[in-house]
Amino acid sequence: MSTWRASDGTEVKVVVVNDRPCLRICRWRDDRRTLIGYYADVRDVARHVNLADLVQV
């Protein structure tokens, strides 16, 4: 699956939950990951991260 990262430590990853693809958002700070949430729509992701800042890794 695909993973994108932003310069502020936010990570967006495509995952499968209950046989459906969704986007998981986490924030990395001081080597700790904090789950923000799971979202089905990119518009919901845009509320938490600047999409233009994401880079695929």
Short mmCIF file of N, CA, C and O in Angstrom, two decimals:
data_model
loop_
_atom_site.label_atom_id
_atom_site.label_comp_id
_atom_site.label_asym_id
_atom_site.label_seq_id
_atom_site.Cartn_x
_atom_site.Cartn_y
_atom_site.Cartn_z
N MET A 1 0.84 -1.18 0.00
CA MET A 1 0.00 0.00 0.00
C MET A 1 0.89 1.25 0.00
O MET A 1 2.06 1.19 0.32
N SER A 2 0.30 2.37 -0.30
CA SER A 2 1.05 3.62 -0.43
C SER A 2 1.16 4.36 0.89
O SER A 2 0.26 4.31 1.73
N THR A 3 2.26 5.09 1.03
CA THR A 3 2.49 5.91 2.22
C THR A 3 2.98 7.28 1.77
O THR A 3 3.84 7.38 0.90
N TRP A 4 2.43 8.34 2.38
CA TRP A 4 2.87 9.71 2.13
C TRP A 4 3.23 10.35 3.44
O TRP A 4 2.63 10.07 4.48
N ARG A 5 4.22 11.25 3.41
CA ARG A 5 4.63 11.98 4.61
C ARG A 5 4.68 13.47 4.33
O ARG A 5 5.04 13.90 3.24
N ALA A 6 4.36 14.24 5.36
CA ALA A 6 4.43 15.70 5.29
C ALA A 6 5.61 16.17 6.12
O ALA A 6 6.12 15.44 6.98
N SER A 7 6.03 17.39 5.90
CA SER A 7 7.20 17.92 6.61
C SER A 7 6.97 18.08 8.10
O SER A 7 7.92 18.13 8.87
N ASP A 8 5.72 18.13 8.55
CA ASP A 8 5.44 18.29 9.99
C ASP A 8 5.35 16.96 10.73
O ASP A 8 4.99 16.91 11.90
N GLY A 9 5.68 15.85 10.05
CA GLY A 9 5.67 14.55 10.70
C GLY A 9 4.37 13.78 10.53
O GLY A 9 4.21 12.69 11.07
N THR A 10 3.46 14.31 9.77
CA THR A 10 2.19 13.62 9.52
C THR A 10 2.40 12.56 8.45
O THR A 10 3.07 12.79 7.45
N GLU A 11 1.83 11.39 8.69
CA GLU A 11 1.93 10.28 7.75
C GLU A 11 0.53 9.83 7.35
O GLU A 11 -0.33 9.65 8.20
N VAL A 12 0.33 9.66 6.06
CA VAL A 12 -0.94 9.18 5.53
C VAL A 12 -0.64 7.87 4.80
O VAL A 12 0.24 7.82 3.95
N LYS A 13 -1.36 6.83 5.19
CA LYS A 13 -1.11 5.51 4.62
C LYS A 13 -2.43 4.89 4.19
O LYS A 13 -3.42 4.99 4.90
N VAL A 14 -2.40 4.25 3.02
CA VAL A 14 -3.57 3.51 2.56
C VAL A 14 -3.54 2.14 3.23
O VAL A 14 -2.54 1.42 3.14
N VAL A 15 -4.62 1.81 3.93
CA VAL A 15 -4.74 0.52 4.61
C VAL A 15 -6.10 -0.08 4.29
O VAL A 15 -6.99 0.60 3.78
N VAL A 16 -6.27 -1.35 4.60
CA VAL A 16 -7.55 -2.03 4.39
C VAL A 16 -8.12 -2.39 5.75
O VAL A 16 -7.46 -3.05 6.56
N VAL A 17 -9.35 -1.93 6.01
CA VAL A 17 -10.05 -2.22 7.25
C VAL A 17 -11.41 -2.80 6.89
O VAL A 17 -12.17 -2.18 6.13
N ASN A 18 -11.71 -3.97 7.41
CA ASN A 18 -12.96 -4.66 7.10
C ASN A 18 -13.17 -4.80 5.58
O ASN A 18 -14.25 -4.53 5.07
N ASP A 19 -12.10 -5.18 4.89
CA ASP A 19 -12.12 -5.39 3.44
C ASP A 19 -12.40 -4.12 2.63
O ASP A 19 -12.81 -4.19 1.48
N ARG A 20 -12.22 -2.96 3.24
CA ARG A 20 -12.43 -1.70 2.52
C ARG A 20 -11.18 -0.83 2.66
O ARG A 20 -10.64 -0.68 3.75
N PRO A 21 -10.73 -0.23 1.56
CA PRO A 21 -9.56 0.66 1.65
C PRO A 21 -9.92 1.95 2.38
O PRO A 21 -11.03 2.47 2.26
N CYS A 22 -8.99 2.45 3.18
CA CYS A 22 -9.18 3.73 3.84
C CYS A 22 -7.81 4.37 4.05
O CYS A 22 -6.78 3.77 3.79
N LEU A 23 -7.82 5.60 4.52
CA LEU A 23 -6.59 6.37 4.73
C LEU A 23 -6.39 6.54 6.23
O LEU A 23 -7.25 7.04 6.93
N ARG A 24 -5.23 6.09 6.72
CA ARG A 24 -4.89 6.22 8.14
C ARG A 24 -3.94 7.40 8.30
O ARG A 24 -2.92 7.49 7.62
N ILE A 25 -4.26 8.30 9.21
CA ILE A 25 -3.41 9.45 9.48
C ILE A 25 -2.78 9.30 10.85
O ILE A 25 -3.48 9.06 11.85
N CYS A 26 -1.45 9.45 10.90
CA CYS A 26 -0.70 9.41 12.15
C CYS A 26 0.25 10.60 12.17
O CYS A 26 0.62 11.13 11.14
N ARG A 27 0.63 11.01 13.37
CA ARG A 27 1.65 12.06 13.52
C ARG A 27 2.84 11.48 14.26
O ARG A 27 2.68 10.81 15.27
N TRP A 28 4.02 11.73 13.73
CA TRP A 28 5.26 11.29 14.35
C TRP A 28 5.90 12.49 15.05
O TRP A 28 6.13 13.52 14.43
N ARG A 29 6.17 12.34 16.32
CA ARG A 29 6.91 13.35 17.09
C ARG A 29 7.77 12.63 18.12
O ARG A 29 7.27 11.78 18.86
N ASP A 30 9.03 12.97 18.18
CA ASP A 30 9.97 12.38 19.14
C ASP A 30 9.91 10.85 19.09
O ASP A 30 9.85 10.19 20.12
N ASP A 31 9.95 10.28 17.90
CA ASP A 31 9.93 8.83 17.67
C ASP A 31 8.68 8.15 18.23
O ASP A 31 8.69 6.97 18.54
N ARG A 32 7.59 8.89 18.40
CA ARG A 32 6.32 8.33 18.85
C ARG A 32 5.26 8.61 17.80
O ARG A 32 5.17 9.71 17.27
N ARG A 33 4.46 7.60 17.53
CA ARG A 33 3.38 7.75 16.56
C ARG A 33 2.06 7.89 17.30
O ARG A 33 1.73 7.12 18.18
N THR A 34 1.29 8.91 16.90
CA THR A 34 -0.04 9.14 17.47
C THR A 34 -1.06 8.99 16.35
O THR A 34 -0.97 9.67 15.33
N LEU A 35 -2.02 8.12 16.56
CA LEU A 35 -3.06 7.90 15.57
C LEU A 35 -4.04 9.06 15.60
O LEU A 35 -4.57 9.42 16.64
N ILE A 36 -4.28 9.65 14.43
CA ILE A 36 -5.27 10.72 14.29
C ILE A 36 -6.62 10.11 13.93
O ILE A 36 -7.64 10.47 14.48
N GLY A 37 -6.63 9.17 12.98
CA GLY A 37 -7.88 8.52 12.61
C GLY A 37 -7.81 7.81 11.28
O GLY A 37 -6.81 7.87 10.57
N TYR A 38 -8.91 7.14 10.97
CA TYR A 38 -9.09 6.46 9.71
C TYR A 38 -10.17 7.20 8.92
O TYR A 38 -11.22 7.52 9.48
N TYR A 39 -9.92 7.43 7.63
CA TYR A 39 -10.85 8.21 6.82
C TYR A 39 -11.06 7.55 5.48
O TYR A 39 -10.13 6.99 4.90
N ALA A 40 -12.28 7.64 4.96
CA ALA A 40 -12.61 7.03 3.67
C ALA A 40 -12.47 8.02 2.53
O ALA A 40 -12.41 7.62 1.37
N ASP A 41 -12.37 9.30 2.84
CA ASP A 41 -12.39 10.33 1.81
C ASP A 41 -11.19 11.27 1.96
O ASP A 41 -10.84 11.66 3.06
N VAL A 42 -10.61 11.65 0.83
CA VAL A 42 -9.45 12.55 0.84
C VAL A 42 -9.83 13.93 1.40
O VAL A 42 -9.01 14.59 2.03
N ARG A 43 -11.07 14.35 1.22
CA ARG A 43 -11.50 15.64 1.77
C ARG A 43 -11.40 15.66 3.29
O ARG A 43 -11.08 16.68 3.89
N ASP A 44 -11.66 14.52 3.92
CA ASP A 44 -11.51 14.43 5.38
C ASP A 44 -10.04 14.51 5.78
O ASP A 44 -9.69 15.12 6.79
N VAL A 45 -9.18 13.90 4.99
CA VAL A 45 -7.74 13.95 5.25
C VAL A 45 -7.24 15.39 5.15
O VAL A 45 -6.41 15.83 5.95
N ALA A 46 -7.77 16.15 4.21
CA ALA A 46 -7.34 17.53 3.99
C ALA A 46 -7.61 18.42 5.20
O ALA A 46 -6.98 19.47 5.35
N ARG A 47 -8.50 18.02 6.08
CA ARG A 47 -8.74 18.81 7.30
C ARG A 47 -7.60 18.69 8.30
O ARG A 47 -7.45 19.52 9.18
N HIS A 48 -6.78 17.64 8.15
CA HIS A 48 -5.71 17.39 9.11
C HIS A 48 -4.31 17.64 8.56
O HIS A 48 -3.37 17.80 9.34
N VAL A 49 -4.18 17.66 7.24
CA VAL A 49 -2.86 17.82 6.65
C VAL A 49 -2.99 18.57 5.32
O VAL A 49 -3.98 18.41 4.60
N ASN A 50 -1.99 19.39 5.02
CA ASN A 50 -1.94 20.09 3.74
C ASN A 50 -1.55 19.07 2.68
O ASN A 50 -0.43 18.57 2.67
N LEU A 51 -2.47 18.75 1.79
CA LEU A 51 -2.22 17.72 0.79
C LEU A 51 -1.05 18.06 -0.13
O LEU A 51 -0.35 17.17 -0.60
N ALA A 52 -0.82 19.34 -0.36
CA ALA A 52 0.29 19.76 -1.23
C ALA A 52 1.65 19.48 -0.59
O ALA A 52 2.66 19.44 -1.29
N ASP A 53 1.67 19.29 0.72
CA ASP A 53 2.92 19.05 1.46
C ASP A 53 3.28 17.56 1.50
O ASP A 53 4.38 17.21 1.90
N LEU A 54 2.39 16.69 1.07
CA LEU A 54 2.65 15.25 1.14
C LEU A 54 3.60 14.79 0.04
O LEU A 54 3.48 15.22 -1.10
N VAL A 55 4.51 13.89 0.42
CA VAL A 55 5.47 13.30 -0.51
C VAL A 55 5.38 11.79 -0.34
O VAL A 55 5.42 11.28 0.78
N GLN A 56 5.29 11.07 -1.44
CA GLN A 56 5.21 9.61 -1.36
C GLN A 56 6.56 9.05 -0.98
O GLN A 56 7.59 9.45 -1.50
N VAL A 57 6.55 8.09 -0.05
CA VAL A 57 7.79 7.43 0.38
C VAL A 57 7.73 5.95 0.11
O VAL A 57 6.69 5.39 -0.10
#
